[in-house]
PDB file of C-alpha atoms in Angstrom:
ATOM      1  CA  GLY A  12       0.195  -0.026   0.038  1.00  0.00           C
ATOM      2  CA  ASN A  13       1.461   3.265   1.068  1.00  0.00           C
ATOM      3  CA  ASP A  14       3.900   1.690   3.338  1.00  0.00           C
ATOM      4  CA  SER A  15       7.829   2.574   2.777  1.00  0.00           C
ATOM      5  CA  ALA A  16      10.906   2.048   4.618  1.00  0.00           C
ATOM      6  CA  CYS A  17      12.177   4.729   6.986  1.00  0.00           C
ATOM      7  CA  PRO A  18      16.130   4.755   6.893  1.00  0.00           C
ATOM      8  CA  SER A  19      16.105   7.501   9.972  1.00  0.00           C
ATOM      9  CA  TYR A  20      15.122   4.825  12.451  1.00  0.00           C
ATOM     10  CA  PRO A  21      16.814   1.637  13.689  1.00  0.00           C
ATOM     11  CA  LYS A  22      15.644  -1.696  12.421  1.00  0.00           C
ATOM     12  CA  GLU A  23      14.486  -2.903  15.783  1.00  0.00           C
ATOM     13  CA  VAL A  24      12.268   0.132  15.902  1.00  0.00           C
ATOM     14  CA  LYS A  25      10.475  -0.151  12.961  1.00  0.00           C
ATOM     15  CA  ASP A  26       9.916  -3.735  13.596  1.00  0.00           C
ATOM     16  CA  LYS A  27       8.331  -2.605  16.773  1.00  0.00           C
ATOM     17  CA  LEU A  28       6.163  -0.007  14.976  1.00  0.00           C
ATOM     18  CA  TRP A  29       4.938  -2.726  12.123  1.00  0.00           C
ATOM     19  CA  ALA A  30       3.970  -5.372  14.866  1.00  0.00           C
ATOM     20  CA  LEU A  31       2.103  -2.472  16.578  1.00  0.00           C
ATOM     21  CA  LYS A  32       0.198  -2.051  13.512  1.00  0.00           C
ATOM     22  CA  LYS A  33      -0.488  -5.652  13.098  1.00  0.00           C
ATOM     23  CA  HIS A  34      -1.816  -6.056  16.291  1.00  0.00           C
ATOM     24  CA  LYS A  35      -4.269  -3.207  15.766  1.00  0.00           C
ATOM     25  CA  GLU A  36      -5.508  -4.732  12.590  1.00  0.00           C
ATOM     26  CA  MET A  37      -5.702  -8.323  14.038  1.00  0.00           C
ATOM     27  CA  LYS A  38      -7.880  -6.410  17.391  1.00  0.00           C
ATOM     28  CA  GLU A  39     -10.121  -5.028  14.616  1.00  0.00           C
ATOM     29  CA  SER A  40     -10.491  -8.326  12.563  1.00  0.00           C
ATOM     30  CA  GLU A  41     -11.120 -10.077  15.932  1.00  0.00           C
ATOM     31  CA  THR A  42     -14.113  -7.592  16.978  1.00  0.00           C
ATOM     32  CA  ILE A  43     -15.597  -8.308  13.691  1.00  0.00           C
ATOM     33  CA  ARG A  44     -15.264 -12.034  13.830  1.00  0.00           C
ATOM     34  CA  ARG A  45     -16.708 -11.863  17.413  1.00  0.00           C
ATOM     35  CA  ILE A  46     -19.798 -10.326  16.221  1.00  0.00           C
ATOM     36  CA  MET A  47     -19.994 -12.556  12.928  1.00  0.00           C
ATOM     37  CA  GLN A  48     -18.664 -15.846  13.991  1.00  0.00           C
ATOM     38  CA  ASP A  49     -21.854 -17.640  14.398  1.00  0.00           C
ATOM     39  CA  GLU A  50     -23.103 -18.198  10.575  1.00  0.00           C
ATOM     40  CA  GLU A  51     -26.412 -18.865  12.003  1.00  0.00           C
ATOM     41  CA  VAL A  52     -26.691 -15.565  13.925  1.00  0.00           C
ATOM     42  CA  GLU A  53     -26.124 -13.973  10.795  1.00  0.00           C
ATOM     43  CA  ASP A  54     -29.478 -15.568   9.188  1.00  0.00           C
ATOM     44  CA  HIS A  55     -31.576 -13.936  11.534  1.00  0.00           C
ATOM     45  CA  THR A  56     -31.993 -10.459  13.081  1.00  0.00           C
ATOM     46  CA  LEU A  57     -32.021  -9.840  16.828  1.00  0.00           C
ATOM     47  CA  GLU A  58     -36.047  -8.988  17.034  1.00  0.00           C
ATOM     48  CA  GLU A  59     -38.627 -11.795  15.887  1.00  0.00           C
ATOM     49  CA  GLY A  60     -41.480 -10.210  14.004  1.00  0.00           C
ATOM     50  CA  HIS A  61     -42.580  -7.974  11.332  1.00  0.00           C
ATOM     51  CA  PHE A  62     -41.212  -4.845  10.038  1.00  0.00           C
ATOM     52  CA  LYS A  63     -43.231  -3.600   7.578  1.00  0.00           C
ATOM     53  CA  GLY A  64     -43.403  -6.991   5.317  1.00  0.00           C
ATOM     54  CA  PHE A  65     -39.555  -7.761   6.676  1.00  0.00           C
ATOM     55  CA  LYS A  66     -40.419 -11.156   8.049  1.00  0.00           C
ATOM     56  CA  VAL A  67     -37.540 -12.645  10.613  1.00  0.00           C
ATOM     57  CA  GLN A  68     -37.165 -16.669  10.847  1.00  0.00           C
ATOM     58  CA  MET A  69     -35.647 -17.849  13.499  1.00  0.00           C
ATOM     59  CA  PRO A  70     -33.896 -21.558  13.657  1.00  0.00           C
ATOM     60  CA  PRO A  71     -36.548 -24.067  15.425  1.00  0.00           C
ATOM     61  CA  GLY A  72     -35.624 -25.696  18.955  1.00  0.00           C
ATOM     62  CA  ASN A  73     -34.557 -24.535  22.079  1.00  0.00           C
ATOM     63  CA  GLY A  74     -31.178 -24.128  20.873  1.00  0.00           C
ATOM     64  CA  ALA A  75     -32.531 -21.098  18.735  1.00  0.00           C
ATOM     65  CA  ASN A  76     -33.579 -19.270  21.602  1.00  0.00           C
ATOM     66  CA  ALA A  77     -30.286 -19.783  23.259  1.00  0.00           C
ATOM     67  CA  ARG A  78     -28.431 -18.268  20.428  1.00  0.00           C
ATOM     68  CA  LYS A  79     -30.685 -15.703  19.641  1.00  0.00           C
ATOM     69  CA  LYS A  80     -30.183 -14.495  23.296  1.00  0.00           C
ATOM     70  CA  GLN A  81     -26.203 -14.930  23.169  1.00  0.00           C
ATOM     71  CA  ALA A  82     -26.286 -12.772  19.960  1.00  0.00           C
ATOM     72  CA  THR A  83     -28.412 -10.150  21.577  1.00  0.00           C
ATOM     73  CA  ASN A  84     -26.329 -10.121  24.592  1.00  0.00           C
ATOM     74  CA  ARG A  85     -23.396  -9.677  22.298  1.00  0.00           C
ATOM     75  CA  VAL A  86     -24.624  -6.812  20.567  1.00  0.00           C
ATOM     76  CA  HIS A  87     -26.149  -5.093  23.262  1.00  0.00           C
ATOM     77  CA  GLN A  88     -22.794  -5.353  25.158  1.00  0.00           C
ATOM     78  CA  TYR A  89     -21.157  -3.400  22.161  1.00  0.00           C
ATOM     79  CA  ILE A  90     -23.696  -0.949  22.351  1.00  0.00           C
ATOM     80  CA  ALA A  91     -23.423  -0.314  25.582  1.00  0.00           C
ATOM     81  CA  TRP A  92     -19.505   0.109  25.274  1.00  0.00           C
ATOM     82  CA  PHE A  93     -19.915   2.739  22.868  1.00  0.00           C
ATOM     83  CA  TRP A  94     -22.281   4.328  25.221  1.00  0.00           C
ATOM     84  CA  TYR A  95     -19.826   4.609  28.085  1.00  0.00           C
ATOM     85  CA  GLN A  96     -17.107   5.722  25.947  1.00  0.00           C
ATOM     86  CA  THR A  97     -18.866   8.529  24.635  1.00  0.00           C
ATOM     87  CA  ARG A  98     -20.884   9.209  27.802  1.00  0.00           C
ATOM     88  CA  LEU A  99     -24.168   9.340  26.364  1.00  0.00           C
ATOM     89  CA  SER A 100     -27.248  10.113  28.351  1.00  0.00           C
ATOM     90  CA  PHE A 101     -28.906   7.013  29.172  1.00  0.00           C
ATOM     91  CA  ASN A 102     -32.107   8.421  28.634  1.00  0.00           C
ATOM     92  CA  ILE A 103     -31.426   8.761  24.807  1.00  0.00           C
ATOM     93  CA  THR A 104     -32.399   4.598  24.883  1.00  0.00           C
ATOM     94  CA  ASN A 105     -36.219   6.039  25.048  1.00  0.00           C
ATOM     95  CA  CYS A 106     -36.004   7.950  22.077  1.00  0.00           C
ATOM     96  CA  LYS A 107     -37.838   6.559  19.233  1.00  0.00           C
ATOM     97  CA  SER A 108     -35.183   7.219  16.839  1.00  0.00           C
ATOM     98  CA  PHE A 109     -32.626   5.182  18.578  1.00  0.00           C
ATOM     99  CA  GLN A 110     -35.262   2.205  18.226  1.00  0.00           C
ATOM    100  CA  ASP A 111     -35.606   2.804  14.564  1.00  0.00           C
ATOM    101  CA  MET A 112     -31.889   2.954  14.195  1.00  0.00           C
ATOM    102  CA  LEU A 113     -31.697  -0.259  15.703  1.00  0.00           C
ATOM    103  CA  VAL A 114     -34.358  -1.823  13.590  1.00  0.00           C
ATOM    104  CA  ALA A 115     -32.475  -0.014  10.266  1.00  0.00           C
ATOM    105  CA  VAL A 116     -29.308  -1.563  10.851  1.00  0.00           C
ATOM    106  CA  GLY A 117     -30.782  -5.003  11.717  1.00  0.00           C
ATOM    107  CA  ARG A 118     -32.174  -4.829   8.262  1.00  0.00           C
ATOM    108  CA  PHE A 119     -29.178  -4.389   6.627  1.00  0.00           C
ATOM    109  CA  ARG A 120     -27.601  -7.246   8.037  1.00  0.00           C
ATOM    110  CA  PRO A 121     -23.673  -7.523   8.196  1.00  0.00           C
ATOM    111  CA  HIS A 122     -21.186  -5.243   6.539  1.00  0.00           C
ATOM    112  CA  LEU A 123     -22.878  -2.078   7.052  1.00  0.00           C
ATOM    113  CA  PRO A 124     -20.477   0.853   6.223  1.00  0.00           C
ATOM    114  CA  SER A 125     -19.026   2.842   8.763  1.00  0.00           C
ATOM    115  CA  LEU A 126     -20.240   6.365   9.141  1.00  0.00           C
ATOM    116  CA  SER A 127     -17.301   9.018   8.323  1.00  0.00           C
ATOM    117  CA  ASN A 128     -16.966  12.167  10.720  1.00  0.00           C
ATOM    118  CA  HIS A 129     -17.679  14.124   7.148  1.00  0.00           C
ATOM    119  CA  ASP A 130     -20.858  12.386   6.847  1.00  0.00           C
ATOM    120  CA  ILE A 131     -22.215  13.123  10.308  1.00  0.00           C
ATOM    121  CA  ARG A 132     -21.336  16.558  10.355  1.00  0.00           C
ATOM    122  CA  VAL A 133     -21.832  17.637   6.907  1.00  0.00           C
ATOM    123  CA  SER A 134     -23.877  15.399   4.445  1.00  0.00           C
ATOM    124  CA  LEU A 135     -26.131  13.705   6.614  1.00  0.00           C
ATOM    125  CA  LEU A 136     -26.791  17.002   8.748  1.00  0.00           C
ATOM    126  CA  GLN A 137     -27.679  18.928   5.562  1.00  0.00           C
ATOM    127  CA  LYS A 138     -30.076  16.214   4.634  1.00  0.00           C
ATOM    128  CA  GLU A 139     -31.699  16.388   7.915  1.00  0.00           C
ATOM    129  CA  PHE A 140     -31.640  20.180   8.064  1.00  0.00           C
ATOM    130  CA  GLU A 141     -33.684  19.718   4.536  1.00  0.00           C
ATOM    131  CA  HIS A 142     -35.890  17.628   5.831  1.00  0.00           C
ATOM    132  CA  THR A 143     -36.814  19.410   9.105  1.00  0.00           C
ATOM    133  CA  ASN A 144     -37.387  22.486   6.950  1.00  0.00           C
ATOM    134  CA  ASN A 145     -39.669  20.622   4.551  1.00  0.00           C
ATOM    135  CA  LEU A 146     -41.737  19.713   7.815  1.00  0.00           C
ATOM    136  CA  MET A 147     -41.840  23.101   8.983  1.00  0.00           C
ATOM    137  CA  ASN A 148     -43.025  24.898   5.698  1.00  0.00           C
ATOM    138  CA  GLY A 149     -45.669  22.429   5.716  1.00  0.00           C
ATOM    139  CA  GLN A 150     -47.102  23.334   8.974  1.00  0.00           C
ATOM    140  CA  LYS A 151     -46.478  27.046   7.851  1.00  0.00           C
ATOM    141  CA  LYS A 152     -48.698  26.723   5.020  1.00  0.00           C
ATOM    142  CA  GLN A 153     -51.429  25.845   6.972  1.00  0.00           C
ATOM    143  CA  TRP A 154     -51.025  28.694   9.160  1.00  0.00           C
ATOM    144  CA  THR A 155     -52.368  30.679   6.558  1.00  0.00           C
ATOM    145  CA  THR A 156     -55.751  28.918   6.379  1.00  0.00           C
ATOM    146  CA  PHE A 157     -56.275  27.537   9.619  1.00  0.00           C
ATOM    147  CA  TRP A 158     -54.550  30.332  11.970  1.00  0.00           C
ATOM    148  CA  CYS A 159     -52.230  29.666  14.802  1.00  0.00           C
ATOM    149  CA  SER A 160     -51.546  30.413  18.404  1.00  0.00           C
ATOM    150  CA  ILE A 161     -48.137  31.733  19.592  1.00  0.00           C
ATOM    151  CA  ILE A 162     -47.032  30.330  22.690  1.00  0.00           C
ATOM    152  CA  SER A 163     -44.607  31.731  25.194  1.00  0.00           C
ATOM    153  CA  TYR A 164     -43.418  29.935  28.770  1.00  0.00           C
ATOM    154  CA  ALA A 165     -40.870  30.049  31.099  1.00  0.00           C
ATOM    155  CA  TRP A 166     -38.964  27.754  33.093  1.00  0.00           C
ATOM    156  CA  THR A 167     -36.130  27.360  35.339  1.00  0.00           C
ATOM    157  CA  ASP A 168     -33.235  24.815  34.470  1.00  0.00           C
ATOM    158  CA  ARG A 169     -30.739  22.825  37.061  1.00  0.00           C
ATOM    159  CA  LYS A 170     -28.321  26.044  36.643  1.00  0.00           C
ATOM    160  CA  GLN A 171     -31.349  28.421  37.676  1.00  0.00           C
ATOM    161  CA  GLN A 172     -31.305  30.151  34.306  1.00  0.00           C
ATOM    162  CA  CYS A 173     -34.662  31.164  32.975  1.00  0.00           C
ATOM    163  CA  LEU A 174     -35.096  30.144  29.658  1.00  0.00           C
ATOM    164  CA  ILE A 175     -38.146  31.568  27.659  1.00  0.00           C
ATOM    165  CA  ASN A 176     -39.416  29.118  25.183  1.00  0.00           C
ATOM    166  CA  PHE A 177     -41.485  30.011  21.892  1.00  0.00           C
ATOM    167  CA  LEU A 178     -43.740  27.890  20.198  1.00  0.00           C
ATOM    168  CA  VAL A 179     -46.394  28.125  17.805  1.00  0.00           C
ATOM    169  CA  HIS A 180     -49.536  26.076  17.723  1.00  0.00           C
ATOM    170  CA  SER A 181     -52.000  24.845  15.138  1.00  0.00           C
ATOM    171  CA  PHE A 182     -54.145  22.207  14.076  1.00  0.00           C
ATOM    172  CA  VAL A 183     -51.304  20.245  12.600  1.00  0.00           C
ATOM    173  CA  GLY A 184     -49.204  20.343  15.580  1.00  0.00           C
ATOM    174  CA  ILE A 185     -46.589  22.450  17.708  1.00  0.00           C
ATOM    175  CA  MET A 186     -43.751  23.857  16.467  1.00  0.00           C
ATOM    176  CA  PHE A 187     -40.709  25.237  18.361  1.00  0.00           C
ATOM    177  CA  ILE A 188     -39.228  28.641  17.395  1.00  0.00           C
ATOM    178  CA  LYS A 189     -36.549  29.527  19.630  1.00  0.00           C
ATOM    179  CA  PHE A 190     -35.739  30.204  23.480  1.00  0.00           C
ATOM    180  CA  VAL A 191     -33.959  33.043  25.058  1.00  0.00           C
ATOM    181  CA  ASP A 192     -32.241  33.320  28.432  1.00  0.00           C
ATOM    182  CA  GLY A 193     -34.278  35.626  30.510  1.00  0.00           C
ATOM    183  CA  SER A 194     -31.931  35.559  33.299  1.00  0.00           C
ATOM    184  CA  ASN A 195     -30.462  38.513  33.126  1.00  0.00           C
ATOM    185  CA  LEU A 196     -33.229  40.770  31.791  1.00  0.00           C
ATOM    186  CA  VAL A 197     -34.024  43.656  33.637  1.00  0.00           C
ATOM    187  CA  ASN A 198     -37.412  44.523  32.213  1.00  0.00           C
ATOM    188  CA  ILE A 199     -38.332  40.883  31.229  1.00  0.00           C
ATOM    189  CA  GLY A 200     -42.106  42.084  30.216  1.00  0.00           C
ATOM    190  CA  GLU A 201     -40.965  44.538  27.915  1.00  0.00           C
ATOM    191  CA  LYS A 202     -38.393  42.380  26.176  1.00  0.00           C
ATOM    192  CA  LEU A 203     -41.189  39.647  25.942  1.00  0.00           C
ATOM    193  CA  PHE A 204     -43.155  41.720  24.027  1.00  0.00           C
ATOM    194  CA  GLU A 205     -40.454  42.834  21.488  1.00  0.00           C
ATOM    195  CA  LEU A 206     -39.736  39.188  21.063  1.00  0.00           C
ATOM    196  CA  LEU A 207     -43.396  37.943  20.347  1.00  0.00           C
ATOM    197  CA  ASP A 208     -43.967  41.129  18.344  1.00  0.00           C
ATOM    198  CA  SER A 209     -40.908  40.051  16.190  1.00  0.00           C
ATOM    199  CA  ILE A 210     -42.282  36.417  16.053  1.00  0.00           C
ATOM    200  CA  VAL A 211     -45.883  37.646  15.027  1.00  0.00           C
ATOM    201  CA  GLU A 212     -44.490  39.727  12.353  1.00  0.00           C
ATOM    202  CA  ASP A 213     -42.422  36.927  11.051  1.00  0.00           C
ATOM    203  CA  ILE A 214     -45.498  34.847  10.837  1.00  0.00           C
ATOM    204  CA  GLY A 215     -47.991  37.383   9.787  1.00  0.00           C
ATOM    205  CA  GLU A 216     -50.617  39.183  11.826  1.00  0.00           C
ATOM    206  CA  GLU A 217     -53.102  37.891   9.725  1.00  0.00           C
ATOM    207  CA  ASN A 218     -52.245  34.312  10.434  1.00  0.00           C
ATOM    208  CA  VAL A 219     -51.996  34.730  14.255  1.00  0.00           C
ATOM    209  CA  ALA A 220     -55.496  34.221  16.132  1.00  0.00           C
ATOM    210  CA  GLN A 221     -53.917  34.381  19.681  1.00  0.00           C
ATOM    211  CA  VAL A 222     -51.049  35.191  21.650  1.00  0.00           C
ATOM    212  CA  ILE A 223     -50.860  32.683  24.876  1.00  0.00           C
ATOM    213  CA  ILE A 224     -48.746  33.805  27.529  1.00  0.00           C
ATOM    214  CA  GLU A 225     -48.031  31.531  31.090  1.00  0.00           C
ATOM    215  CA  ASN A 226     -46.780  34.199  33.571  1.00  0.00           C
ATOM    216  CA  GLN A 227     -49.654  36.591  34.338  1.00  0.00           C
ATOM    217  CA  ASN A 228     -47.221  39.094  35.667  1.00  0.00           C
ATOM    218  CA  ASN A 229     -45.706  39.282  32.317  1.00  0.00           C
ATOM    219  CA  MET A 230     -48.586  39.266  30.218  1.00  0.00           C
ATOM    220  CA  SER A 231     -50.351  42.554  31.132  1.00  0.00           C
ATOM    221  CA  LEU A 232     -47.509  44.485  29.463  1.00  0.00           C
ATOM    222  CA  PRO A 233     -47.443  42.955  26.057  1.00  0.00           C
ATOM    223  CA  VAL A 234     -51.228  43.075  25.599  1.00  0.00           C
ATOM    224  CA  ARG A 235     -51.414  47.029  26.598  1.00  0.00           C
ATOM    225  CA  SER A 236     -48.182  47.289  24.434  1.00  0.00           C
ATOM    226  CA  TRP A 237     -49.784  45.817  21.598  1.00  0.00           C
ATOM    227  CA  ARG A 238     -53.025  47.832  21.676  1.00  0.00           C
ATOM    228  CA  LYS A 239     -51.078  51.137  22.078  1.00  0.00           C
ATOM    229  CA  LYS A 240     -48.907  50.352  18.925  1.00  0.00           C
ATOM    230  CA  ASP A 241     -51.531  49.243  16.966  1.00  0.00           C
ATOM    231  CA  PRO A 242     -55.274  48.828  17.583  1.00  0.00           C
ATOM    232  CA  LYS A 243     -55.299  46.515  14.727  1.00  0.00           C
ATOM    233  CA  LEU A 244     -53.860  43.929  17.010  1.00  0.00           C
ATOM    234  CA  ILE A 245     -57.223  43.668  18.899  1.00  0.00           C
ATOM    235  CA  ARG A 246     -57.406  40.070  18.137  1.00  0.00           C
ATOM    236  CA  LEU A 247     -54.190  39.284  19.607  1.00  0.00           C
ATOM    237  CA  TYR A 248     -54.742  38.501  23.225  1.00  0.00           C
ATOM    238  CA  ALA A 249     -53.092  36.884  26.097  1.00  0.00           C
ATOM    239  CA  GLN A 250     -54.275  34.138  28.661  1.00  0.00           C
ATOM    240  CA  HIS A 251     -53.112  31.358  30.746  1.00  0.00           C
ATOM    241  CA  ILE A 252     -51.879  28.188  29.845  1.00  0.00           C
ATOM    242  CA  ALA A 253     -54.019  25.452  31.502  1.00  0.00           C
TER     243      ALA A 253
END
């Protein structure tokens, strides 16, 4: 391949480096072999059942259950190893997208190519961004026909930071718009009005049925401010979230 002799190093050093390289390759091969060593395990997935027409067939007899359990434990251990190395949150196991990923990998069977850093950071991220934008654009089109509600609510995280979330609700669902750190805001009511007013303008006043604000202390100023700024915004009113 691309390997070439390096005359500036003693032979024993080059031999040691070569041995380390071969040892690494052997470990990688062993990892793959451990996962794929049982040919019968390769002939079935880790989950029994049907996935959109994909039927899983298991070998007959009690031995099949033992082999299935062994294969499941082996793969689960590799997943756990990845979890511990990358320090992922354990709650991720509850995400539907994680379960979908396992099903997709199981359908592919052996020899699934690995992802590169560029795949995750650039190409796949761009595809996900485009997909999310398409979903959002589909909802935005409905706002012009059926109107929508702007929702603002504040909450405090573990660091005692006051975070204000802004969402848009319509009959097709709820869309997150943005959040603002309100911990250091002196006049939070005035700032809240500015943020909500900006969102109303972006969406279009004619498409907004109401503005819903959680905190009663914060909601009175935006209502007065809107009415003072433009009487046409009489349709926009604030109310508590139940």
